Amino acid sequence: MGSDEKYWLGFDLGGTKMMATVFDAGFKILGSHRVKTKGREGTREVLDRIIETIQESLDDAHIKAQQVGAIGVGCPGPLDLDRGIILEAPNLGWKNVPLKETLEKAFGCSTVIANDVDSGTYGEYRFGAGQKARCLIGVFPGTGIGGACIYEGRIFRGKTSSCMEFGHIQVQPEGRVCGCGQLGCLETVASRLAISAEAAAAAYRGEAPHLLKMAGTDLSSMKSGVLAKAIAGDVIVERIVRNAAQHLGRAIAGVVNLLAPDVVVLGGGLVEAMADLFLGEVRKTVDARAMKAFTKSLKIVAAQLGDNATVMGSAALAADAGNGIQ
Amino acid sequence: MGSDEKYWLGFDLGGTKMMATVFDAGFKILGSHRVKTKGREGTREVLDRIIETIQESLDDAHIKAQQVGAIGVGCPGPLDLDRGIILEAPNLGWKNVPLKETLEKAFGCSTVIANDVDSGTYGEYRFGAGQKARCLIGVFPGTGIGGACIYEGRIFRGKTSSCMEFGHIQVQPEGRVCGCGQLGCLETVASRLAISAEAAAAAYRGEAPHLLKMAGTDLSSMKSGVLAKAIAGDVIVERIVRNAAQHLGRAIAGVVNLLAPDVVVLGGGLVEAMADLFLGEVRKTVDARAMKAFTKSLKIVAAQLGDNATVMGSAALAADAGNGIQ
């Protein structure tokens, strides 16, 4: 490795935790650091914590800031991608935070920001389950449902911000109230949070005794792992998950008819915790609903990078920007 | 104009008529010829008619085949785009017809084929209502509902064929039977054909006397112009059209949330015949349903090129191929 070798830094800014990871030119992990975000403490505090976390990861990797080629950050949106500003991050209480400028000042190297789901999907495209796909769709059911599209090697994006708002595909015109103000968006029926709410109601009614014993009726205890365990004992929880996966499958079928992807990657804690059940149901539904011309060569697979997807994708985007690719 | 000036030929192969148009390097129309397709007469006969029609358009333009830089053809699908084969065209009774090879032999110049809706939308992008759009969506309600996306100057396509099957977005999971075999696809409620069928039923029930007088109850008489005239007298026909436009608007809202286009172009005979009513209703619905971040800079406009869209787009694609753009 020559002394002019460049290193890339990927950062994942989440609502509950943040993580910085240092990569060598071949995207091998050299060091990493992860802490709680504590968004309530205020913008300046969180920005300082981001800088500290990056510094810790550099120390962990025995790399100096001057050796970093560029920093890539996956953030919640909406963003101004070109100016590198987080326009709004409700989880962090942020408005118009110039993250790119802040990090460029702190570390003296160029910084790119991207939507976190875009970064994660790009990570899977470069290093994970979606490698070499001509058109890759990433779908991540969590509190909401994140979506992204990598088309011919580049993130499909809006003019100034990210797009592919998968969770807000309307699946029930007269359905439940969504956080976005509309009725019946996909995430009101197929997110981990929607599944948790439905499972908690079943527990409350006495129909899911195993779940009730493990988690009570509090949504904040209904994590993916708990739901996965409950399935073994509570038939109704399995039905709730299958029903949600079918909703997701129908929405994916619609996107397949529009964009004809080669690969759909499903990721996030929920999918990881019950990959066979969830993917099986999604595959069956998409096969039944999408057009044969598009399903015959389509692969629907589980994400491979887990929590590393966003830092890896962000670091790769930072490297691409240096090479004028993205 | 030098003697080595190139001319481009655009061809529109429709189920009922075909048209060839010759353009100069600045895409000015020099000559054109249009005849009925008569698909029932057999593959060889239709291929011969295509060749004759191209020759007639060249004669009309006083151009020799040797002066044509390339031919572009907009065809019904599914297609093998790279090999230039029409895999299947139910309207023509065609299977696996090597159109590219046939025309290259006949005229000695390179030929590209594209989906007709892709060509038409590309025409609007290059010369019509969608010029300079970063992301343009074309939607053409007719017998079905064609869709296309021009993203950063290029047609968004599938691996070997076209995509953006707009008419097969499912809007009513328990809805009407669609030609594709699914239930409740958008084109079962919002195509010109669906509107005609609903209006014909209203005429049959005696609720649309003006329509009944003009067109009876036969769908093949319920053309866009007739429907537009009926609206002036029959309130129910206006309601049927508004309802269809709202369905279309909801589907477009979903696509706006996914792809964040700058411009949506609506075209085809139905839209042309009642542009204010149809576009007004679609705009209102999209504004109400799509995310503000995407609608604030979105334009929804009527197509400008009418029947010339496909020949112009096809000719431009042929020229691009020569320049390695598409």
PDB file of N, CA and C in Angstrom, chain A residues 78 87 134-135 149 151-152 154-166 168-171 173-174 180 182-183 250 254-260 262 287-294 296-297, chain B residues 78 87 134-135 149 151-152 154-166 168-171 173-174 180 182-183 250 254-260 262 287-294 297:
ATOM      1  N   PRO A  78     -35.974  14.948   4.390  1.00  0.00           N
ATOM      2  CA  PRO A  78     -35.499  15.353   3.060  1.00  0.00           C
ATOM      3  C   PRO A  78     -34.186  16.124   3.087  1.00  0.00           C
ATOM      4  N   LEU A  87     -32.446  19.153   5.180  1.00  0.00           N
ATOM      5  CA  LEU A  87     -33.514  20.168   5.227  1.00  0.00           C
ATOM      6  C   LEU A  87     -34.388  19.979   6.453  1.00  0.00           C
ATOM      7  N   ARG A 134     -28.512  -4.630 -13.130  1.00  0.00           N
ATOM      8  CA  ARG A 134     -28.735  -3.510 -14.048  1.00  0.00           C
ATOM      9  C   ARG A 134     -29.695  -2.523 -13.408  1.00  0.00           C
ATOM     10  N   CYS A 135     -30.742  -3.076 -12.762  1.00  0.00           N
ATOM     11  CA  CYS A 135     -31.703  -2.256 -12.041  1.00  0.00           C
ATOM     12  C   CYS A 135     -32.035  -2.961 -10.733  1.00  0.00           C
ATOM     13  N   CYS A 149     -33.719   2.890  -5.667  1.00  0.00           N
ATOM     14  CA  CYS A 149     -33.485   2.244  -6.959  1.00  0.00           C
ATOM     15  C   CYS A 149     -32.091   2.606  -7.450  1.00  0.00           C
ATOM     16  N   TYR A 151     -30.079   2.326 -10.765  1.00  0.00           N
ATOM     17  CA  TYR A 151     -30.336   2.045 -12.176  1.00  0.00           C
ATOM     18  C   TYR A 151     -29.050   2.257 -12.960  1.00  0.00           C
ATOM     19  N   GLU A 152     -28.584   1.215 -13.598  1.00  0.00           N
ATOM     20  CA  GLU A 152     -27.335   1.271 -14.370  1.00  0.00           C
ATOM     21  C   GLU A 152     -26.212   1.915 -13.563  1.00  0.00           C
ATOM     22  N   ARG A 154     -26.231   3.898 -10.915  1.00  0.00           N
ATOM     23  CA  ARG A 154     -26.403   5.167 -10.219  1.00  0.00           C
ATOM     24  C   ARG A 154     -27.732   5.214  -9.484  1.00  0.00           C
ATOM     25  N   ILE A 155     -27.748   5.981  -8.382  1.00  0.00           N
ATOM     26  CA  ILE A 155     -28.978   6.138  -7.605  1.00  0.00           C
ATOM     27  C   ILE A 155     -29.998   6.913  -8.430  1.00  0.00           C
ATOM     28  N   PHE A 156     -31.214   6.375  -8.551  1.00  0.00           N
ATOM     29  CA  PHE A 156     -32.306   7.105  -9.188  1.00  0.00           C
ATOM     30  C   PHE A 156     -32.764   8.152  -8.176  1.00  0.00           C
ATOM     31  N   ARG A 157     -32.702   9.420  -8.540  1.00  0.00           N
ATOM     32  CA  ARG A 157     -32.962  10.479  -7.570  1.00  0.00           C
ATOM     33  C   ARG A 157     -33.875  11.571  -8.117  1.00  0.00           C
ATOM     34  N   GLY A 158     -34.388  12.384  -7.203  1.00  0.00           N
ATOM     35  CA  GLY A 158     -35.165  13.553  -7.584  1.00  0.00           C
ATOM     36  C   GLY A 158     -34.242  14.702  -7.930  1.00  0.00           C
ATOM     37  N   LYS A 159     -34.827  15.850  -8.241  1.00  0.00           N
ATOM     38  CA  LYS A 159     -34.026  16.974  -8.707  1.00  0.00           C
ATOM     39  C   LYS A 159     -33.028  17.439  -7.644  1.00  0.00           C
ATOM     40  N   THR A 160     -33.525  17.658  -6.421  1.00  0.00           N
ATOM     41  CA  THR A 160     -32.627  18.136  -5.365  1.00  0.00           C
ATOM     42  C   THR A 160     -32.544  17.142  -4.220  1.00  0.00           C
ATOM     43  N   SER A 161     -33.504  16.207  -4.168  1.00  0.00           N
ATOM     44  CA  SER A 161     -33.586  15.308  -3.024  1.00  0.00           C
ATOM     45  C   SER A 161     -33.711  13.866  -3.504  1.00  0.00           C
ATOM     46  N   SER A 162     -33.872  12.978  -2.572  1.00  0.00           N
ATOM     47  CA  SER A 162     -34.064  11.568  -2.871  1.00  0.00           C
ATOM     48  C   SER A 162     -35.514  11.331  -3.308  1.00  0.00           C
ATOM     49  N   CYS A 163     -35.799  10.163  -3.891  1.00  0.00           N
ATOM     50  CA  CYS A 163     -37.202   9.865  -4.204  1.00  0.00           C
ATOM     51  C   CYS A 163     -37.503   8.413  -3.799  1.00  0.00           C
ATOM     52  N   MET A 164     -38.212   7.656  -4.592  1.00  0.00           N
ATOM     53  CA  MET A 164     -38.571   6.268  -4.283  1.00  0.00           C
ATOM     54  C   MET A 164     -39.210   6.120  -2.892  1.00  0.00           C
ATOM     55  N   GLU A 165     -40.242   6.919  -2.669  1.00  0.00           N
ATOM     56  CA  GLU A 165     -40.950   6.875  -1.378  1.00  0.00           C
ATOM     57  C   GLU A 165     -41.878   5.655  -1.351  1.00  0.00           C
ATOM     58  N   PHE A 166     -41.257   4.512  -1.191  1.00  0.00           N
ATOM     59  CA  PHE A 166     -41.944   3.233  -1.284  1.00  0.00           C
ATOM     60  C   PHE A 166     -43.070   3.096  -0.264  1.00  0.00           C
ATOM     61  N   HIS A 168     -45.042   5.177   0.811  1.00  0.00           N
ATOM     62  CA  HIS A 168     -46.210   6.018   0.567  1.00  0.00           C
ATOM     63  C   HIS A 168     -46.924   5.686  -0.742  1.00  0.00           C
ATOM     64  N   ILE A 169     -46.665   4.486  -1.259  1.00  0.00           N
ATOM     65  CA  ILE A 169     -47.532   3.935  -2.302  1.00  0.00           C
ATOM     66  C   ILE A 169     -48.873   3.669  -1.627  1.00  0.00           C
ATOM     67  N   GLN A 170     -49.932   4.170  -2.244  1.00  0.00           N
ATOM     68  CA  GLN A 170     -51.241   3.981  -1.625  1.00  0.00           C
ATOM     69  C   GLN A 170     -51.799   2.601  -1.985  1.00  0.00           C
ATOM     70  N   VAL A 171     -52.074   1.787  -0.973  1.00  0.00           N
ATOM     71  CA  VAL A 171     -52.577   0.435  -1.245  1.00  0.00           C
ATOM     72  C   VAL A 171     -54.030   0.260  -0.808  1.00  0.00           C
ATOM     73  N   PRO A 173     -57.160   2.916  -0.621  1.00  0.00           N
ATOM     74  CA  PRO A 173     -57.633   4.305  -0.716  1.00  0.00           C
ATOM     75  C   PRO A 173     -58.456   4.765   0.488  1.00  0.00           C
ATOM     76  N   GLU A 174     -59.115   3.820   1.154  1.00  0.00           N
ATOM     77  CA  GLU A 174     -59.901   4.184   2.344  1.00  0.00           C
ATOM     78  C   GLU A 174     -59.253   3.629   3.607  1.00  0.00           C
ATOM     79  N   CYS A 180     -47.883  10.738   6.770  1.00  0.00           N
ATOM     80  CA  CYS A 180     -47.741  11.757   5.709  1.00  0.00           C
ATOM     81  C   CYS A 180     -49.031  12.535   5.489  1.00  0.00           C
ATOM     82  N   GLN A 182     -51.888  11.170   4.302  1.00  0.00           N
ATOM     83  CA  GLN A 182     -52.778  10.455   3.384  1.00  0.00           C
ATOM     84  C   GLN A 182     -53.404   9.249   4.085  1.00  0.00           C
ATOM     85  N   LEU A 183     -54.311   8.582   3.382  1.00  0.00           N
ATOM     86  CA  LEU A 183     -54.905   7.348   3.895  1.00  0.00           C
ATOM     87  C   LEU A 183     -54.330   6.136   3.161  1.00  0.00           C
ATOM     88  N   ARG A 250     -47.598  -7.005  -3.204  1.00  0.00           N
ATOM     89  CA  ARG A 250     -48.444  -6.368  -4.225  1.00  0.00           C
ATOM     90  C   ARG A 250     -47.853  -5.029  -4.660  1.00  0.00           C
ATOM     91  N   GLY A 254     -46.273  -3.917  -8.421  1.00  0.00           N
ATOM     92  CA  GLY A 254     -46.553  -2.697  -9.180  1.00  0.00           C
ATOM     93  C   GLY A 254     -45.268  -2.022  -9.633  1.00  0.00           C
ATOM     94  N   VAL A 255     -44.291  -1.988  -8.750  1.00  0.00           N
ATOM     95  CA  VAL A 255     -43.015  -1.349  -9.091  1.00  0.00           C
ATOM     96  C   VAL A 255     -42.260  -2.192 -10.125  1.00  0.00           C
ATOM     97  N   VAL A 256     -42.392  -3.505 -10.028  1.00  0.00           N
ATOM     98  CA  VAL A 256     -41.773  -4.390 -11.030  1.00  0.00           C
ATOM     99  C   VAL A 256     -42.373  -4.116 -12.413  1.00  0.00           C
ATOM    100  N   ASN A 257     -43.684  -3.946 -12.485  1.00  0.00           N
ATOM    101  CA  ASN A 257     -44.329  -3.632 -13.771  1.00  0.00           C
ATOM    102  C   ASN A 257     -43.890  -2.280 -14.328  1.00  0.00           C
ATOM    103  N   LEU A 258     -43.495  -1.381 -13.455  1.00  0.00           N
ATOM    104  CA  LEU A 258     -43.029  -0.065 -13.916  1.00  0.00           C
ATOM    105  C   LEU A 258     -41.550  -0.077 -14.285  1.00  0.00           C
ATOM    106  N   LEU A 259     -40.715  -0.646 -13.411  1.00  0.00           N
ATOM    107  CA  LEU A 259     -39.270  -0.438 -13.546  1.00  0.00           C
ATOM    108  C   LEU A 259     -38.496  -1.669 -13.996  1.00  0.00           C
ATOM    109  N   ALA A 260     -39.150  -2.838 -14.035  1.00  0.00           N
ATOM    110  CA  ALA A 260     -38.512  -4.053 -14.535  1.00  0.00           C
ATOM    111  C   ALA A 260     -37.130  -4.304 -13.931  1.00  0.00           C
ATOM    112  N   ASP A 262     -33.919  -6.211 -12.146  1.00  0.00           N
ATOM    113  CA  ASP A 262     -33.418  -7.604 -12.131  1.00  0.00           C
ATOM    114  C   ASP A 262     -33.454  -8.161 -10.730  1.00  0.00           C
ATOM    115  N   ASP A 287     -44.848 -12.996  -7.862  1.00  0.00           N
ATOM    116  CA  ASP A 287     -45.009 -13.931  -8.986  1.00  0.00           C
ATOM    117  C   ASP A 287     -46.442 -13.955  -9.492  1.00  0.00           C
ATOM    118  N   ALA A 288     -47.394 -13.892  -8.550  1.00  0.00           N
ATOM    119  CA  ALA A 288     -48.801 -13.962  -8.942  1.00  0.00           C
ATOM    120  C   ALA A 288     -49.293 -12.648  -9.544  1.00  0.00           C
ATOM    121  N   ARG A 289     -48.701 -11.523  -9.147  1.00  0.00           N
ATOM    122  CA  ARG A 289     -49.266 -10.220  -9.496  1.00  0.00           C
ATOM    123  C   ARG A 289     -48.534  -9.461 -10.593  1.00  0.00           C
ATOM    124  N   ALA A 290     -47.235  -9.671 -10.720  1.00  0.00           N
ATOM    125  CA  ALA A 290     -46.491  -8.878 -11.709  1.00  0.00           C
ATOM    126  C   ALA A 290     -46.519  -9.585 -13.061  1.00  0.00           C
ATOM    127  N   MET A 291     -46.146  -8.868 -14.112  1.00  0.00           N
ATOM    128  CA  MET A 291     -46.218  -9.424 -15.457  1.00  0.00           C
ATOM    129  C   MET A 291     -45.080 -10.424 -15.691  1.00  0.00           C
ATOM    130  N   LYS A 292     -45.443 -11.533 -16.315  1.00  0.00           N
ATOM    131  CA  LYS A 292     -44.476 -12.623 -16.540  1.00  0.00           C
ATOM    132  C   LYS A 292     -43.204 -12.131 -17.235  1.00  0.00           C
ATOM    133  N   ALA A 293     -43.376 -11.206 -18.176  1.00  0.00           N
ATOM    134  CA  ALA A 293     -42.203 -10.705 -18.913  1.00  0.00           C
ATOM    135  C   ALA A 293     -41.150 -10.147 -17.961  1.00  0.00           C
ATOM    136  N   PHE A 294     -41.590  -9.645 -16.802  1.00  0.00           N
ATOM    137  CA  PHE A 294     -40.655  -9.031 -15.869  1.00  0.00           C
ATOM    138  C   PHE A 294     -40.257  -9.971 -14.727  1.00  0.00           C
ATOM    139  N   LYS A 296     -39.841 -13.291 -14.919  1.00  0.00           N
ATOM    140  CA  LYS A 296     -39.118 -14.515 -15.292  1.00  0.00           C
ATOM    141  C   LYS A 296     -37.619 -14.424 -14.977  1.00  0.00           C
ATOM    142  N   SER A 297     -37.073 -13.215 -15.007  1.00  0.00           N
ATOM    143  CA  SER A 297     -35.645 -13.099 -14.686  1.00  0.00           C
ATOM    144  C   SER A 297     -35.414 -12.296 -13.394  1.00  0.00           C
TER     145      SER A 297
ATOM    146  N   PRO B  78     -44.402  -6.992 -26.749  1.00  0.00           N
ATOM    147  CA  PRO B  78     -43.014  -6.896 -26.262  1.00  0.00           C
ATOM    148  C   PRO B  78     -41.974  -7.052 -27.368  1.00  0.00           C
ATOM    149  N   LEU B  87     -41.212  -9.449 -30.581  1.00  0.00           N
ATOM    150  CA  LEU B  87     -41.433 -10.795 -30.044  1.00  0.00           C
ATOM    151  C   LEU B  87     -42.888 -11.219 -30.214  1.00  0.00           C
ATOM    152  N   ARG B 134     -35.680  16.850 -16.583  1.00  0.00           N
ATOM    153  CA  ARG B 134     -34.689  15.924 -16.008  1.00  0.00           C
ATOM    154  C   ARG B 134     -35.287  14.532 -15.942  1.00  0.00           C
ATOM    155  N   CYS B 135     -36.553  14.468 -15.524  1.00  0.00           N
ATOM    156  CA  CYS B 135     -37.285  13.204 -15.464  1.00  0.00           C
ATOM    157  C   CYS B 135     -38.693  13.463 -15.991  1.00  0.00           C
ATOM    158  N   CYS B 149     -40.869   6.598 -19.290  1.00  0.00           N
ATOM    159  CA  CYS B 149     -40.079   7.516 -18.460  1.00  0.00           C
ATOM    160  C   CYS B 149     -38.791   7.863 -19.195  1.00  0.00           C
ATOM    161  N   TYR B 151     -35.414   9.542 -18.352  1.00  0.00           N
ATOM    162  CA  TYR B 151     -34.671   9.950 -17.158  1.00  0.00           C
ATOM    163  C   TYR B 151     -33.285  10.436 -17.587  1.00  0.00           C
ATOM    164  N   GLU B 152     -33.004  11.677 -17.292  1.00  0.00           N
ATOM    165  CA  GLU B 152     -31.722  12.272 -17.665  1.00  0.00           C
ATOM    166  C   GLU B 152     -31.394  12.010 -19.136  1.00  0.00           C
ATOM    167  N   ARG B 154     -32.478   9.746 -21.274  1.00  0.00           N
ATOM    168  CA  ARG B 154     -32.540   8.413 -21.863  1.00  0.00           C
ATOM    169  C   ARG B 154     -33.807   7.680 -21.431  1.00  0.00           C
ATOM    170  N   ILE B 155     -34.281   6.794 -22.292  1.00  0.00           N
ATOM    171  CA  ILE B 155     -35.464   6.006 -21.978  1.00  0.00           C
ATOM    172  C   ILE B 155     -35.152   5.036 -20.836  1.00  0.00           C
ATOM    173  N   PHE B 156     -35.983   5.062 -19.790  1.00  0.00           N
ATOM    174  CA  PHE B 156     -35.846   4.071 -18.715  1.00  0.00           C
ATOM    175  C   PHE B 156     -36.391   2.758 -19.265  1.00  0.00           C
ATOM    176  N   ARG B 157     -35.569   1.729 -19.317  1.00  0.00           N
ATOM    177  CA  ARG B 157     -35.983   0.490 -19.976  1.00  0.00           C
ATOM    178  C   ARG B 157     -35.662  -0.751 -19.151  1.00  0.00           C
ATOM    179  N   GLY B 158     -36.273  -1.851 -19.539  1.00  0.00           N
ATOM    180  CA  GLY B 158     -35.961  -3.137 -18.937  1.00  0.00           C
ATOM    181  C   GLY B 158     -34.735  -3.736 -19.594  1.00  0.00           C
ATOM    182  N   LYS B 159     -34.370  -4.946 -19.173  1.00  0.00           N
ATOM    183  CA  LYS B 159     -33.123  -5.541 -19.650  1.00  0.00           C
ATOM    184  C   LYS B 159     -33.139  -5.735 -21.167  1.00  0.00           C
ATOM    185  N   THR B 160     -34.193  -6.362 -21.666  1.00  0.00           N
ATOM    186  CA  THR B 160     -34.243  -6.622 -23.106  1.00  0.00           C
ATOM    187  C   THR B 160     -35.422  -5.908 -23.760  1.00  0.00           C
ATOM    188  N   SER B 161     -36.384  -5.483 -22.946  1.00  0.00           N
ATOM    189  CA  SER B 161     -37.615  -4.922 -23.487  1.00  0.00           C
ATOM    190  C   SER B 161     -37.936  -3.605 -22.797  1.00  0.00           C
ATOM    191  N   SER B 162     -39.060  -3.048 -23.142  1.00  0.00           N
ATOM    192  CA  SER B 162     -39.536  -1.821 -22.537  1.00  0.00           C
ATOM    193  C   SER B 162     -40.134  -2.118 -21.155  1.00  0.00           C
ATOM    194  N   CYS B 163     -40.368  -1.077 -20.347  1.00  0.00           N
ATOM    195  CA  CYS B 163     -41.064  -1.315 -19.070  1.00  0.00           C
ATOM    196  C   CYS B 163     -42.105  -0.212 -18.876  1.00  0.00           C
ATOM    197  N   MET B 164     -42.272   0.307 -17.658  1.00  0.00           N
ATOM    198  CA  MET B 164     -43.261   1.367 -17.374  1.00  0.00           C
ATOM    199  C   MET B 164     -44.671   0.961 -17.822  1.00  0.00           C
ATOM    200  N   GLU B 165     -45.089  -0.208 -17.401  1.00  0.00           N
ATOM    201  CA  GLU B 165     -46.425  -0.705 -17.756  1.00  0.00           C
ATOM    202  C   GLU B 165     -47.468   0.008 -16.888  1.00  0.00           C
ATOM    203  N   PHE B 166     -47.687   1.244 -17.218  1.00  0.00           N
ATOM    204  CA  PHE B 166     -48.542   2.125 -16.431  1.00  0.00           C
ATOM    205  C   PHE B 166     -49.965   1.588 -16.298  1.00  0.00           C
ATOM    206  N   HIS B 168     -51.001  -1.266 -16.003  1.00  0.00           N
ATOM    207  CA  HIS B 168     -51.161  -2.447 -15.167  1.00  0.00           C
ATOM    208  C   HIS B 168     -50.772  -2.190 -13.713  1.00  0.00           C
ATOM    209  N   ILE B 169     -50.744  -0.926 -13.325  1.00  0.00           N
ATOM    210  CA  ILE B 169     -50.710  -0.598 -11.898  1.00  0.00           C
ATOM    211  C   ILE B 169     -52.069  -1.036 -11.340  1.00  0.00           C
ATOM    212  N   GLN B 170     -52.029  -1.804 -10.269  1.00  0.00           N
ATOM    213  CA  GLN B 170     -53.295  -2.280  -9.715  1.00  0.00           C
ATOM    214  C   GLN B 170     -53.911  -1.209  -8.820  1.00  0.00           C
ATOM    215  N   VAL B 171     -55.125  -0.776  -9.156  1.00  0.00           N
ATOM    216  CA  VAL B 171     -55.764   0.267  -8.360  1.00  0.00           C
ATOM    217  C   VAL B 171     -56.976  -0.242  -7.581  1.00  0.00           C
ATOM    218  N   PRO B 173     -57.819  -3.940  -5.969  1.00  0.00           N
ATOM    219  CA  PRO B 173     -57.446  -5.360  -5.826  1.00  0.00           C
ATOM    220  C   PRO B 173     -58.595  -6.322  -6.153  1.00  0.00           C
ATOM    221  N   GLU B 174     -59.819  -5.873  -5.957  1.00  0.00           N
ATOM    222  CA  GLU B 174     -60.960  -6.739  -6.266  1.00  0.00           C
ATOM    223  C   GLU B 174     -61.734  -6.192  -7.470  1.00  0.00           C
ATOM    224  N   CYS B 180     -54.596  -8.503 -19.024  1.00  0.00           N
ATOM    225  CA  CYS B 180     -53.351  -9.155 -18.605  1.00  0.00           C
ATOM    226  C   CYS B 180     -53.611 -10.332 -17.679  1.00  0.00           C
ATOM    227  N   GLN B 182     -54.945 -10.061 -14.579  1.00  0.00           N
ATOM    228  CA  GLN B 182     -55.099  -9.616 -13.192  1.00  0.00           C
ATOM    229  C   GLN B 182     -56.441  -8.911 -13.002  1.00  0.00           C
ATOM    230  N   LEU B 183     -56.732  -8.554 -11.760  1.00  0.00           N
ATOM    231  CA  LEU B 183     -57.941  -7.795 -11.448  1.00  0.00           C
ATOM    232  C   LEU B 183     -57.590  -6.336 -11.139  1.00  0.00           C
ATOM    233  N   ARG B 250     -54.583   9.317  -9.209  1.00  0.00           N
ATOM    234  CA  ARG B 250     -54.071   8.586  -8.038  1.00  0.00           C
ATOM    235  C   ARG B 250     -52.883   7.711  -8.420  1.00  0.00           C
ATOM    236  N   GLY B 254     -48.853   8.080  -7.197  1.00  0.00           N
ATOM    237  CA  GLY B 254     -47.971   7.012  -6.711  1.00  0.00           C
ATOM    238  C   GLY B 254     -46.640   7.022  -7.444  1.00  0.00           C
ATOM    239  N   VAL B 255     -46.689   7.204  -8.750  1.00  0.00           N
ATOM    240  CA  VAL B 255     -45.459   7.220  -9.546  1.00  0.00           C
ATOM    241  C   VAL B 255     -44.642   8.480  -9.235  1.00  0.00           C
ATOM    242  N   VAL B 256     -45.306   9.582  -8.960  1.00  0.00           N
ATOM    243  CA  VAL B 256     -44.609  10.813  -8.569  1.00  0.00           C
ATOM    244  C   VAL B 256     -43.853  10.580  -7.259  1.00  0.00           C
ATOM    245  N   ASN B 257     -44.480   9.894  -6.299  1.00  0.00           N
ATOM    246  CA  ASN B 257     -43.806   9.601  -5.032  1.00  0.00           C
ATOM    247  C   ASN B 257     -42.603   8.679  -5.216  1.00  0.00           C
ATOM    248  N   LEU B 258     -42.635   7.869  -6.258  1.00  0.00           N
ATOM    249  CA  LEU B 258     -41.507   6.969  -6.520  1.00  0.00           C
ATOM    250  C   LEU B 258     -40.402   7.654  -7.325  1.00  0.00           C
ATOM    251  N   LEU B 259     -40.783   8.342  -8.409  1.00  0.00           N
ATOM    252  CA  LEU B 259     -39.785   8.770  -9.391  1.00  0.00           C
ATOM    253  C   LEU B 259     -39.531  10.280  -9.421  1.00  0.00           C
ATOM    254  N   ALA B 260     -40.335  11.051  -8.694  1.00  0.00           N
ATOM    255  CA  ALA B 260     -40.120  12.503  -8.589  1.00  0.00           C
ATOM    256  C   ALA B 260     -39.863  13.177  -9.940  1.00  0.00           C
ATOM    257  N   ASP B 262     -40.110  15.863 -13.068  1.00  0.00           N
ATOM    258  CA  ASP B 262     -40.387  17.304 -13.189  1.00  0.00           C
ATOM    259  C   ASP B 262     -41.638  17.529 -14.007  1.00  0.00           C
ATOM    260  N   ASP B 287     -52.133  16.665  -6.919  1.00  0.00           N
ATOM    261  CA  ASP B 287     -51.805  17.641  -5.873  1.00  0.00           C
ATOM    262  C   ASP B 287     -52.271  17.170  -4.508  1.00  0.00           C
ATOM    263  N   ALA B 288     -53.451  16.565  -4.472  1.00  0.00           N
ATOM    264  CA  ALA B 288     -54.001  16.119  -3.192  1.00  0.00           C
ATOM    265  C   ALA B 288     -53.311  14.859  -2.672  1.00  0.00           C
ATOM    266  N   ARG B 289     -52.804  14.025  -3.575  1.00  0.00           N
ATOM    267  CA  ARG B 289     -52.343  12.694  -3.185  1.00  0.00           C
ATOM    268  C   ARG B 289     -50.833  12.516  -3.089  1.00  0.00           C
ATOM    269  N   ALA B 290     -50.092  13.265  -3.893  1.00  0.00           N
ATOM    270  CA  ALA B 290     -48.647  13.036  -3.895  1.00  0.00           C
ATOM    271  C   ALA B 290     -47.980  13.901  -2.833  1.00  0.00           C
ATOM    272  N   MET B 291     -46.725  13.607  -2.525  1.00  0.00           N
ATOM    273  CA  MET B 291     -46.031  14.327  -1.463  1.00  0.00           C
ATOM    274  C   MET B 291     -45.639  15.724  -1.935  1.00  0.00           C
ATOM    275  N   LYS B 292     -45.834  16.685  -1.042  1.00  0.00           N
ATOM    276  CA  LYS B 292     -45.582  18.098  -1.374  1.00  0.00           C
ATOM    277  C   LYS B 292     -44.166  18.303  -1.915  1.00  0.00           C
ATOM    278  N   ALA B 293     -43.204  17.592  -1.326  1.00  0.00           N
ATOM    279  CA  ALA B 293     -41.814  17.755  -1.762  1.00  0.00           C
ATOM    280  C   ALA B 293     -41.667  17.504  -3.259  1.00  0.00           C
ATOM    281  N   PHE B 294     -42.544  16.664  -3.813  1.00  0.00           N
ATOM    282  CA  PHE B 294     -42.432  16.316  -5.230  1.00  0.00           C
ATOM    283  C   PHE B 294     -43.398  17.103  -6.108  1.00  0.00           C
ATOM    284  N   SER B 297     -42.702  21.360  -7.611  1.00  0.00           N
ATOM    285  CA  SER B 297     -42.079  21.773  -8.873  1.00  0.00           C
ATOM    286  C   SER B 297     -42.547  20.917 -10.057  1.00  0.00           C
TER     287      SER B 297
END
